[in-house]
Amino acid sequence: MTVLSLVRWWLAWRVAGDPAFFAGWAALTGAVGAALLASRSRLLIRLSVASAVGVAVVAAVFTVPSPPALLAQQPGTPNPILRRFGDGLYLVGYETERKGAGLILRLYWTGDGSETRDWTVFAHLLDGRSVVVGQHDGQPAGGLSPTSHWARWQVITDEHPIAPTVALTPGEYRLEVGFYRPETGERLPAYEGEKVLDQNRVLLPTVCLADGAGSLTCTSGGDGRGRPASRRAR
């Protein structure tokens, strides 16, 4: 990791994690600039202008990505992905593991700490016709990490064992994930950037299921949108 990367990480965490830090820094530099401009000294005025230009250059060079994007980029995050749910929940990574006739889906979440409601995760396995052929629903981490209790930018590891509801034939399958409220069926809006995703779900890249403990890797990928499912489950 380069010095530039370390500085960008530090700036991201300080600015996003502590808005007062940014406000204080802006107020201090603003006061110094005003004092310099108020001075009658041409040298000080020139220094203030040069300082402002320097700050602009530094800001351009040290473009600070959002904390969720940094988490998705950090080494060790499996299959980095960045999708937002609601105003402050993020999917930053995932991985799959074959287990028996089904599979294990491991999701990596984070949030800005603003969520006040507890959402249930749905994880559906879809066949080539987008029919749900396996699923697992539950609160994150088996109910141990409800969304209303997430600490700011804490990474939550959330495991879902997906058992098939029908006999699976070898082939390509898709996984869709998202959040919903069990009492109403309401899904939390899902976004790729600022674009609302179809059916408020994230479609993960294709997995290949073979006989036994076959491969889970395919060459095709998902774009988070995909085709509408023929059947939806809760």
Coordinates of N, CA and C in Angstrom, one line a residue:
M1 N 0.9 -1.2 0.0 CA 0.0 0.0 0.0 C 0.9 1.2 0.0
T2 N 0.6 2.2 -0.9 CA 1.5 3.4 -1.0 C 1.1 4.4 0.0
V3 N 2.0 5.4 0.2 CA 1.7 6.5 1.1 C 0.5 7.2 0.7
L4 N 0.3 7.4 -0.6 CA -0.9 8.1 -1.1 C -2.2 7.3 -0.7
S5 N -2.2 6.0 -0.8 CA -3.3 5.2 -0.4 C -3.6 5.3 1.1
L6 N -2.5 5.3 1.9 CA -2.7 5.5 3.4 C -3.3 6.8 3.7
V7 N -2.8 7.9 3.0 CA -3.4 9.2 3.3 C -4.9 9.3 2.9
R8 N -5.2 8.7 1.7 CA -6.6 8.7 1.3 C -7.5 7.9 2.3
W9 N -7.0 6.8 2.8 CA -7.7 6.0 3.8 C -8.0 6.9 5.0
W10 N -6.9 7.6 5.5 CA -7.0 8.4 6.7 C -8.0 9.5 6.5
L11 N -7.9 10.2 5.4 CA -8.8 11.3 5.1 C -10.3 10.8 5.0
A12 N -10.5 9.6 4.4 CA -11.8 9.1 4.2 C -12.4 8.8 5.6
W13 N -11.7 8.2 6.4 CA -12.2 7.8 7.8 C -12.4 9.0 8.6
R14 N -11.5 10.0 8.6 CA -11.7 11.2 9.4 C -12.9 12.0 8.9
V15 N -13.0 12.3 7.6 CA -14.0 13.1 7.1 C -15.4 12.4 7.2
A16 N -15.5 11.2 6.8 CA -16.8 10.5 6.9 C -17.1 10.0 8.3
G17 N -16.1 9.6 9.0 CA -16.4 9.1 10.4 C -16.6 10.2 11.4
D18 N -16.1 11.4 11.1 CA -16.2 12.5 12.1 C -16.4 13.8 11.3
P19 N -17.7 14.2 11.0 CA -18.0 15.4 10.3 C -17.4 16.6 11.0
A20 N -17.3 16.6 12.3 CA -16.8 17.7 13.0 C -15.3 18.0 12.7
F21 N -14.6 17.0 12.3 CA -13.2 17.1 11.9 C -13.1 18.0 10.6
F22 N -14.0 17.6 9.7 CA -14.0 18.4 8.4 C -14.5 19.8 8.7
A23 N -15.5 20.0 9.5 CA -16.0 21.3 9.7 C -15.0 22.2 10.4
G24 N -14.3 21.6 11.4 CA -13.2 22.3 12.1 C -12.1 22.7 11.2
W25 N -11.7 21.8 10.3 CA -10.6 22.0 9.4 C -11.0 23.2 8.4
A26 N -12.2 23.1 7.9 CA -12.7 24.2 7.0 C -12.7 25.5 7.7
A27 N -13.2 25.5 8.9 CA -13.3 26.8 9.7 C -11.9 27.4 9.9
L28 N -11.0 26.6 10.3 CA -9.6 27.0 10.6 C -9.0 27.6 9.3
T29 N -9.0 26.9 8.2 CA -8.4 27.4 7.0 C -9.1 28.6 6.5
G30 N -10.4 28.7 6.7 CA -11.2 29.8 6.2 C -10.8 31.1 7.0
A31 N -10.6 30.9 8.4 CA -10.2 32.0 9.2 C -8.8 32.5 8.9
V32 N -7.9 31.6 8.6 CA -6.5 32.0 8.3 C -6.5 32.7 7.0
G33 N -7.3 32.2 6.0 CA -7.4 32.9 4.7 C -7.9 34.3 4.8
A34 N -9.0 34.4 5.6 CA -9.6 35.7 5.8 C -8.7 36.7 6.4
A35 N -7.9 36.2 7.4 CA -6.9 37.1 8.1 C -5.8 37.6 7.1
L36 N -5.4 36.6 6.3 CA -4.3 37.0 5.3 C -4.8 38.0 4.3
L37 N -6.1 37.8 3.8 CA -6.6 38.7 2.8 C -6.9 40.1 3.4
A38 N -7.2 40.1 4.7 CA -7.5 41.4 5.3 C -6.2 42.2 5.6
S39 N -5.1 41.5 5.5 CA -3.8 42.2 5.7 C -3.5 43.1 4.5
R40 N -2.8 44.2 4.7 CA -2.4 45.1 3.7 C -1.1 44.7 3.0
S41 N -0.5 43.6 3.5 CA 0.7 43.2 2.9 C 0.5 42.4 1.7
R42 N 1.1 42.9 0.6 CA 1.0 42.2 -0.7 C 1.5 40.8 -0.6
L43 N 2.6 40.6 0.1 CA 3.2 39.3 0.3 C 2.2 38.3 0.9
L44 N 1.6 38.8 2.0 CA 0.6 37.9 2.6 C -0.6 37.5 1.7
I45 N -1.0 38.5 1.0 CA -2.1 38.3 0.0 C -1.7 37.2 -1.0
R46 N -0.5 37.4 -1.5 CA 0.0 36.4 -2.5 C 0.1 35.0 -1.9
L47 N 0.5 34.9 -0.6 CA 0.6 33.7 0.1 C -0.7 33.0 0.3
S48 N -1.7 33.9 0.6 CA -3.1 33.3 0.8 C -3.6 32.8 -0.5
V49 N -3.4 33.5 -1.6 CA -3.8 32.9 -2.9 C -3.1 31.6 -3.2
A50 N -1.8 31.6 -3.0 CA -1.0 30.4 -3.3 C -1.5 29.3 -2.4
S51 N -1.9 29.6 -1.1 CA -2.4 28.6 -0.2 C -3.7 28.0 -0.7
A52 N -4.6 28.9 -1.2 CA -5.9 28.4 -1.7 C -5.7 27.5 -2.9
V53 N -4.7 27.9 -3.8 CA -4.5 27.1 -5.0 C -3.9 25.7 -4.6
G54 N -3.0 25.7 -3.6 CA -2.4 24.5 -3.1 C -3.5 23.6 -2.5
V55 N -4.4 24.1 -1.7 CA -5.5 23.3 -1.1 C -6.3 22.7 -2.2
A56 N -6.6 23.5 -3.3 CA -7.4 22.9 -4.4 C -6.7 21.8 -5.1
V57 N -5.4 21.9 -5.3 CA -4.6 20.9 -5.9 C -4.6 19.6 -5.1
V58 N -4.3 19.8 -3.8 CA -4.3 18.6 -2.9 C -5.7 17.9 -2.9
A59 N -6.7 18.7 -2.9 CA -8.1 18.1 -2.9 C -8.3 17.3 -4.2
A60 N -7.8 17.8 -5.3 CA -7.9 17.1 -6.5 C -7.1 15.8 -6.6
V61 N -5.9 15.9 -6.0 CA -5.0 14.7 -6.0 C -5.5 13.7 -5.0
F62 N -5.9 14.1 -3.8 CA -6.4 13.2 -2.8 C -7.9 13.0 -2.8
T63 N -8.4 12.6 -4.0 CA -9.8 12.4 -4.1 C -10.2 11.2 -3.1
V64 N -11.1 11.5 -2.2 CA -11.4 10.6 -1.2 C -12.6 9.7 -1.5
P65 N -12.4 8.4 -1.7 CA -13.6 7.6 -2.0 C -14.4 7.4 -0.7
S66 N -15.6 6.9 -0.9 CA -16.5 6.7 0.3 C -16.0 5.5 1.1
P67 N -16.2 5.5 2.4 CA -15.8 4.3 3.2 C -16.3 3.0 2.7
P68 N -17.6 2.8 2.2 CA -18.0 1.5 1.6 C -17.1 1.1 0.4
A69 N -16.8 2.1 -0.4 CA -15.9 1.8 -1.6 C -14.5 1.3 -1.1
L70 N -14.0 2.0 -0.1 CA -12.7 1.6 0.5 C -12.7 0.2 1.0
L71 N -13.8 -0.1 1.7 CA -14.0 -1.5 2.3 C -14.0 -2.5 1.2
A72 N -14.7 -2.2 0.1 CA -14.8 -3.1 -1.0 C -13.5 -3.3 -1.7
Q73 N -12.6 -2.3 -1.6 CA -11.3 -2.3 -2.3 C -10.2 -2.9 -1.5
Q74 N -10.4 -3.0 -0.2 CA -9.3 -3.4 0.7 C -9.0 -4.9 0.4
P75 N -7.7 -5.2 0.5 CA -7.3 -6.6 0.2 C -8.0 -7.6 1.2
G76 N -8.4 -8.7 0.7 CA -9.0 -9.7 1.5 C -10.5 -9.7 1.4
T77 N -11.1 -8.7 0.8 CA -12.6 -8.6 0.6 C -12.9 -9.6 -0.5
P78 N -13.6 -10.7 -0.3 CA -13.9 -11.6 -1.4 C -14.9 -11.0 -2.4
N79 N -14.6 -11.2 -3.6 CA -15.5 -10.7 -4.7 C -16.0 -9.3 -4.5
P80 N -15.2 -8.3 -4.5 CA -15.7 -7.0 -4.1 C -16.8 -6.5 -5.0
I81 N -17.8 -5.9 -4.3 CA -19.0 -5.4 -5.0 C -19.5 -4.2 -4.2
L82 N -20.1 -3.2 -4.8 CA -20.6 -2.1 -4.0 C -22.0 -1.8 -4.4
R83 N -23.0 -2.2 -3.6 CA -24.4 -1.9 -3.9 C -25.0 -1.4 -2.6
R84 N -25.8 -0.4 -2.7 CA -26.4 0.3 -1.6 C -27.9 -0.1 -1.4
F85 N -28.3 -0.3 -0.1 CA -29.7 -0.5 0.2 C -30.2 0.6 1.1
G86 N -31.3 1.2 0.7 CA -31.8 2.3 1.5 C -30.8 3.5 1.5
D87 N -30.7 4.1 2.6 CA -29.8 5.3 2.7 C -28.4 5.0 3.2
G88 N -28.3 3.8 3.9 CA -26.9 3.6 4.5 C -26.5 2.2 4.7
L89 N -27.1 1.2 4.1 CA -26.6 -0.2 4.2 C -25.9 -0.5 2.8
Y90 N -24.8 -1.3 2.9 CA -24.0 -1.6 1.7 C -23.6 -3.0 1.7
L91 N -23.6 -3.6 0.5 CA -23.0 -4.9 0.3 C -21.7 -4.6 -0.4
V92 N -20.6 -5.1 0.3 CA -19.2 -4.8 -0.2 C -18.5 -6.1 -0.7
G93 N -19.0 -7.3 -0.5 CA -18.4 -8.5 -0.9 C -19.2 -9.7 -0.7
Y94 N -18.9 -10.8 -1.3 CA -19.6 -12.1 -1.1 C -18.7 -13.2 -1.5
E95 N -19.1 -14.4 -1.1 CA -18.4 -15.6 -1.6 C -19.4 -16.8 -1.4
T96 N -19.1 -17.8 -2.2 CA -20.0 -19.0 -2.2 C -19.2 -20.3 -2.0
E97 N -19.8 -21.2 -1.4 CA -19.1 -22.5 -1.1 C -20.1 -23.6 -1.3
R98 N -19.8 -24.6 -2.0 CA -20.7 -25.8 -2.2 C -20.7 -26.6 -0.9
K99 N -22.0 -27.0 -0.6 CA -22.1 -27.8 0.6 C -23.3 -28.8 0.3
G100 N -23.0 -30.1 0.2 CA -24.0 -31.1 -0.1 C -24.7 -30.8 -1.4
A101 N -26.0 -30.8 -1.3 CA -26.8 -30.6 -2.5 C -27.0 -29.1 -2.8
G102 N -26.7 -28.3 -1.8 CA -26.9 -26.8 -1.9 C -25.6 -26.1 -1.8
L103 N -25.6 -24.9 -1.2 CA -24.4 -24.1 -1.1 C -24.5 -23.1 0.1
I104 N -23.4 -22.6 0.4 CA -23.3 -21.5 1.5 C -23.0 -20.2 0.8
L105 N -23.8 -19.2 1.1 CA -23.6 -17.9 0.6 C -23.1 -17.0 1.7
R106 N -22.0 -16.4 1.6 CA -21.4 -15.5 2.7 C -21.4 -14.1 2.1
L107 N -22.2 -13.2 2.8 CA -22.3 -11.8 2.4 C -21.5 -11.0 3.4
Y108 N -20.9 -9.9 2.9 CA -20.2 -8.9 3.7 C -20.9 -7.6 3.6
W109 N -21.4 -7.1 4.7 CA -22.2 -5.9 4.7 C -21.4 -4.8 5.5
T110 N -21.8 -3.6 5.3 CA -21.4 -2.5 6.2 C -22.5 -1.4 6.2
G111 N -22.4 -0.4 7.0 CA -23.4 0.6 7.1 C -22.9 1.9 7.7
D112 N -23.6 3.0 7.5 CA -23.2 4.2 8.1 C -23.7 4.5 9.5
G113 N -24.4 3.5 10.1 CA -24.9 3.6 11.5 C -26.2 4.3 11.6
S114 N -26.8 4.7 10.5 CA -28.0 5.5 10.6 C -29.3 4.7 10.6
E115 N -29.2 3.4 10.3 CA -30.4 2.6 10.1 C -31.1 2.3 11.5
T116 N -32.4 2.5 11.6 CA -33.1 2.4 12.9 C -34.0 1.2 12.9
R117 N -34.2 0.6 11.7 CA -35.1 -0.6 11.7 C -34.3 -1.9 11.4
D118 N -34.9 -3.0 11.8 CA -34.2 -4.3 11.6 C -34.8 -4.9 10.4
W119 N -33.9 -5.1 9.4 CA -34.3 -5.7 8.1 C -33.9 -7.2 8.1
T120 N -34.7 -8.0 7.4 CA -34.3 -9.4 7.1 C -33.7 -9.6 5.8
V121 N -32.6 -10.4 5.7 CA -32.0 -10.6 4.4 C -32.7 -11.8 3.7
F122 N -32.9 -11.6 2.4 CA -33.3 -12.8 1.6 C -32.2 -13.2 0.7
A123 N -32.0 -14.5 0.5 CA -31.0 -15.0 -0.4 C -31.6 -16.1 -1.2
H124 N -31.8 -15.9 -2.4 CA -32.6 -16.8 -3.3 C -31.6 -17.4 -4.4
L125 N -31.8 -18.7 -4.6 CA -31.1 -19.4 -5.7 C -32.1 -19.5 -6.9
L126 N -31.7 -19.0 -8.1 CA -32.6 -19.0 -9.2 C -32.1 -19.9 -10.3
D127 N -33.0 -20.6 -11.0 CA -32.6 -21.4 -12.1 C -32.5 -20.6 -13.4
G128 N -32.3 -21.3 -14.5 CA -32.2 -20.6 -15.8 C -33.4 -19.9 -16.2
R129 N -34.6 -20.2 -15.6 CA -35.8 -19.5 -15.9 C -36.2 -18.4 -14.9
S130 N -35.2 -18.2 -14.0 CA -35.4 -17.2 -12.9 C -36.4 -17.6 -11.9
V131 N -36.6 -18.9 -11.8 CA -37.5 -19.5 -10.7 C -36.7 -19.8 -9.5
V132 N -37.3 -19.4 -8.3 CA -36.6 -19.6 -7.1 C -36.6 -21.1 -6.8
V133 N -35.4 -21.7 -6.7 CA -35.3 -23.2 -6.4 C -34.5 -23.4 -5.1
G134 N -34.2 -22.4 -4.4 CA -33.6 -22.6 -3.1 C -33.5 -21.2 -2.4
Q135 N -33.6 -21.2 -1.1 CA -33.5 -19.9 -0.4 C -33.2 -20.0 1.1
H136 N -32.8 -18.9 1.6 CA -32.6 -18.8 3.0 C -32.8 -17.3 3.4
D137 N -33.7 -17.1 4.4 CA -34.0 -15.7 4.8 C -33.6 -15.7 6.3
G138 N -33.2 -14.5 6.8 CA -32.9 -14.3 8.2 C -32.2 -13.0 8.4
Q139 N -32.2 -12.6 9.7 CA -31.5 -11.3 10.0 C -30.0 -11.6 9.9
P140 N -29.2 -10.6 9.7 CA -27.8 -10.8 9.5 C -27.1 -11.5 10.6
A141 N -26.2 -12.4 10.2 CA -25.4 -13.2 11.2 C -26.3 -14.0 12.1
G142 N -27.3 -14.6 11.5 CA -28.2 -15.4 12.3 C -28.9 -14.7 13.4
G143 N -29.2 -13.4 13.2 CA -29.9 -12.6 14.2 C -29.0 -11.9 15.2
L144 N -27.7 -12.2 15.2 CA -26.8 -11.6 16.1 C -26.4 -10.2 15.8
S145 N -26.6 -9.8 14.5 CA -26.2 -8.4 14.1 C -27.4 -7.7 13.4
P146 N -28.5 -7.4 14.1 CA -29.6 -6.7 13.4 C -29.1 -5.4 12.9
T147 N -29.7 -5.0 11.8 CA -29.2 -3.8 11.1 C -29.3 -2.5 11.9
S148 N -30.2 -2.5 12.9 CA -30.3 -1.3 13.7 C -29.2 -1.2 14.7
H149 N -28.4 -2.2 14.9 CA -27.3 -2.2 15.8 C -25.9 -2.1 15.2
W150 N -25.9 -2.0 13.8 CA -24.6 -1.9 13.2 C -23.8 -0.7 13.6
A151 N -22.6 -0.9 14.0 CA -21.7 0.2 14.3 C -21.2 0.9 12.9
R152 N -20.9 2.1 13.0 CA -20.6 2.8 11.7 C -19.4 2.2 11.0
W153 N -19.6 1.7 9.8 CA -18.6 1.1 8.9 C -18.0 -0.2 9.5
Q154 N -18.7 -0.8 10.4 CA -18.3 -2.2 10.8 C -18.7 -3.1 9.7
V155 N -17.8 -4.1 9.5 CA -18.1 -5.1 8.4 C -18.7 -6.3 9.1
I156 N -19.9 -6.7 8.6 CA -20.7 -7.8 9.1 C -20.6 -9.0 8.2
T157 N -20.2 -10.1 8.7 CA -20.1 -11.3 7.9 C -21.4 -12.1 8.2
D158 N -22.1 -12.4 7.1 CA -23.5 -12.9 7.2 C -23.6 -14.2 6.3
E159 N -23.8 -15.3 6.9 CA -23.8 -16.6 6.2 C -25.2 -17.1 6.0
H160 N -25.4 -17.6 4.8 CA -26.7 -18.2 4.5 C -26.6 -19.5 3.9
P161 N -27.0 -20.6 4.6 CA -27.0 -21.9 3.9 C -28.2 -22.1 3.1
I162 N -28.0 -22.3 1.8 CA -29.2 -22.3 0.9 C -29.4 -23.8 0.5
A163 N -30.5 -24.3 0.9 CA -30.9 -25.7 0.6 C -31.9 -25.7 -0.6
P164 N -31.7 -26.5 -1.6 CA -32.6 -26.5 -2.8 C -34.0 -27.0 -2.4
T165 N -35.0 -26.4 -3.0 CA -36.4 -26.9 -2.7 C -36.8 -28.0 -3.8
V166 N -36.0 -28.1 -4.8 CA -36.2 -29.2 -5.8 C -34.9 -29.8 -6.1
A167 N -34.9 -30.9 -6.8 CA -33.7 -31.6 -7.2 C -33.0 -30.7 -8.3
L168 N -31.8 -30.3 -8.1 CA -31.1 -29.4 -9.0 C -30.3 -30.3 -10.1
T169 N -30.5 -29.8 -11.3 CA -29.8 -30.5 -12.4 C -28.5 -29.6 -12.6
P170 N -27.4 -30.3 -13.1 CA -26.2 -29.5 -13.3 C -26.4 -28.4 -14.3
G171 N -25.9 -27.2 -14.0 CA -26.1 -26.1 -14.9 C -25.8 -24.8 -14.2
E172 N -26.2 -23.7 -14.8 CA -25.9 -22.3 -14.3 C -27.1 -21.8 -13.5
Y173 N -26.8 -21.2 -12.4 CA -27.8 -20.6 -11.5 C -27.4 -19.2 -11.1
R174 N -28.3 -18.5 -10.6 CA -28.1 -17.1 -10.1 C -28.5 -17.0 -8.7
L175 N -27.9 -16.0 -8.0 CA -28.2 -15.7 -6.6 C -28.7 -14.3 -6.6
E176 N -29.8 -14.1 -5.9 CA -30.3 -12.7 -5.7 C -30.4 -12.5 -4.2
V177 N -30.0 -11.3 -3.8 CA -30.0 -10.9 -2.3 C -30.6 -9.5 -2.1
G178 N -31.1 -9.3 -0.9 CA -31.7 -8.0 -0.6 C -32.2 -8.0 0.8
F179 N -32.9 -7.0 1.2 CA -33.5 -6.8 2.5 C -35.0 -6.7 2.4
Y180 N -35.8 -7.2 3.4 CA -37.2 -6.9 3.4 C -37.7 -7.0 4.8
R181 N -39.0 -6.5 5.0 CA -39.7 -6.6 6.3 C -40.7 -7.7 6.3
P182 N -40.5 -8.7 7.1 CA -41.4 -9.9 7.1 C -42.8 -9.6 7.3
E183 N -43.1 -8.6 8.1 CA -44.5 -8.3 8.4 C -45.3 -7.7 7.3
T184 N -44.6 -7.0 6.3 CA -45.2 -6.4 5.2 C -44.8 -6.9 3.9
G185 N -43.6 -7.5 3.8 CA -43.1 -7.9 2.5 C -42.4 -6.8 1.8
E186 N -42.3 -5.6 2.4 CA -41.7 -4.4 1.8 C -40.2 -4.7 1.6
R187 N -39.7 -4.5 0.5 CA -38.2 -4.6 0.2 C -37.5 -3.2 0.4
L188 N -36.3 -3.3 0.9 CA -35.5 -2.0 1.0 C -35.0 -1.7 -0.4
P189 N -35.2 -0.5 -0.8 CA -34.7 -0.1 -2.2 C -33.2 -0.4 -2.3
A190 N -32.8 -1.0 -3.5 CA -31.5 -1.4 -3.8 C -31.0 -0.5 -4.9
Y191 N -29.7 -0.1 -4.8 CA -29.1 0.9 -5.8 C -27.8 0.4 -6.3
E192 N -27.5 0.7 -7.6 CA -26.2 0.6 -8.1 C -25.8 2.0 -8.5
G193 N -25.0 2.7 -7.7 CA -24.8 4.1 -7.8 C -26.1 4.8 -7.4
E194 N -26.6 5.6 -8.3 CA -27.9 6.2 -8.0 C -29.1 5.5 -8.7
K195 N -28.8 4.5 -9.4 CA -29.8 3.7 -10.2 C -30.5 2.7 -9.3
V196 N -31.8 2.8 -9.3 CA -32.6 1.8 -8.5 C -32.6 0.5 -9.3
L197 N -32.3 -0.6 -8.6 CA -32.2 -1.9 -9.2 C -33.6 -2.6 -9.3
D198 N -33.8 -3.3 -10.3 CA -35.0 -4.0 -10.6 C -35.4 -4.9 -9.4
Q199 N -36.6 -4.9 -9.0 CA -37.2 -5.7 -7.9 C -36.4 -5.4 -6.6
N200 N -35.7 -4.4 -6.5 CA -34.9 -4.1 -5.2 C -34.1 -5.3 -4.7
R201 N -33.3 -5.8 -5.6 CA -32.5 -6.9 -5.3 C -31.2 -6.8 -6.0
V202 N -30.2 -7.5 -5.6 CA -28.9 -7.5 -6.2 C -28.7 -8.9 -6.8
L203 N -28.4 -9.0 -8.1 CA -28.2 -10.3 -8.7 C -26.7 -10.5 -8.7
L204 N -26.2 -11.6 -8.1 CA -24.8 -11.9 -8.1 C -24.4 -12.7 -9.3
P205 N -23.1 -12.7 -9.7 CA -22.7 -13.4 -10.9 C -23.1 -14.9 -10.8
T206 N -23.2 -15.5 -12.0 CA -23.7 -16.8 -12.2 C -22.8 -17.8 -11.5
V207 N -23.4 -18.9 -10.9 CA -22.7 -20.0 -10.3 C -23.0 -21.2 -11.1
C208 N -22.0 -22.1 -11.2 CA -22.2 -23.4 -11.9 C -22.3 -24.5 -10.9
L209 N -23.4 -25.2 -10.9 CA -23.6 -26.4 -10.0 C -23.5 -27.6 -10.9
A210 N -22.6 -28.5 -10.5 CA -22.4 -29.8 -11.1 C -22.8 -30.9 -10.1
D211 N -22.7 -32.1 -10.6 CA -23.0 -33.2 -9.7 C -22.0 -33.3 -8.5
G212 N -22.5 -33.6 -7.3 CA -21.6 -33.7 -6.2 C -21.1 -32.3 -5.8
A213 N -19.9 -32.2 -5.4 CA -19.3 -31.0 -4.9 C -18.6 -30.3 -6.1
G214 N -19.4 -29.9 -7.1 CA -18.9 -29.4 -8.4 C -18.5 -27.9 -8.2
S215 N -18.1 -27.4 -9.3 CA -17.6 -26.0 -9.4 C -18.7 -25.0 -9.1
L216 N -18.3 -23.8 -8.5 CA -19.2 -22.8 -8.3 C -18.9 -21.5 -9.1
T217 N -17.9 -21.7 -10.0 CA -17.4 -20.6 -10.8 C -17.8 -20.7 -12.3
C218 N -18.4 -19.6 -12.8 CA -18.7 -19.5 -14.2 C -18.1 -18.2 -14.7
T219 N -18.0 -18.2 -16.1 CA -17.3 -17.0 -16.7 C -18.3 -15.8 -16.8
S220 N -19.6 -16.1 -16.9 CA -20.5 -14.9 -17.0 C -20.7 -14.2 -15.7
G221 N -21.1 -12.9 -15.7 CA -21.2 -12.2 -14.5 C -22.6 -11.5 -14.4
G222 N -22.9 -11.0 -13.2 CA -24.2 -10.3 -13.0 C -24.0 -8.8 -13.0
D223 N -25.0 -8.1 -13.4 CA -24.9 -6.6 -13.4 C -25.8 -6.0 -12.3
G224 N -26.4 -6.9 -11.4 CA -27.2 -6.3 -10.4 C -28.6 -6.0 -10.8
R225 N -29.0 -6.3 -12.1 CA -30.3 -6.0 -12.6 C -31.0 -7.3 -13.0
G226 N -30.6 -7.8 -14.2 CA -31.1 -9.1 -14.7 C -32.5 -9.1 -15.0
R227 N -33.1 -10.4 -15.3 CA -34.5 -10.5 -15.6 C -35.3 -10.7 -14.4
P228 N -36.6 -10.3 -14.5 CA -37.5 -10.5 -13.4 C -37.7 -11.9 -13.1
A229 N -37.8 -12.2 -11.8 CA -38.0 -13.6 -11.3 C -39.4 -14.1 -11.6
S230 N -39.6 -15.4 -12.0 CA -40.9 -15.9 -12.3 C -41.7 -16.1 -11.0
R231 N -41.0 -16.3 -9.9 CA -41.7 -16.5 -8.7 C -40.9 -15.9 -7.6
R232 N -41.5 -15.2 -6.7 CA -40.8 -14.5 -5.6 C -41.2 -15.2 -4.3
A233 N -40.2 -15.4 -3.4 CA -40.4 -16.0 -2.2 C -40.0 -15.1 -1.0
R234 N -40.5 -15.4 0.1 CA -40.2 -14.7 1.3 C -39.6 -15.6 2.4

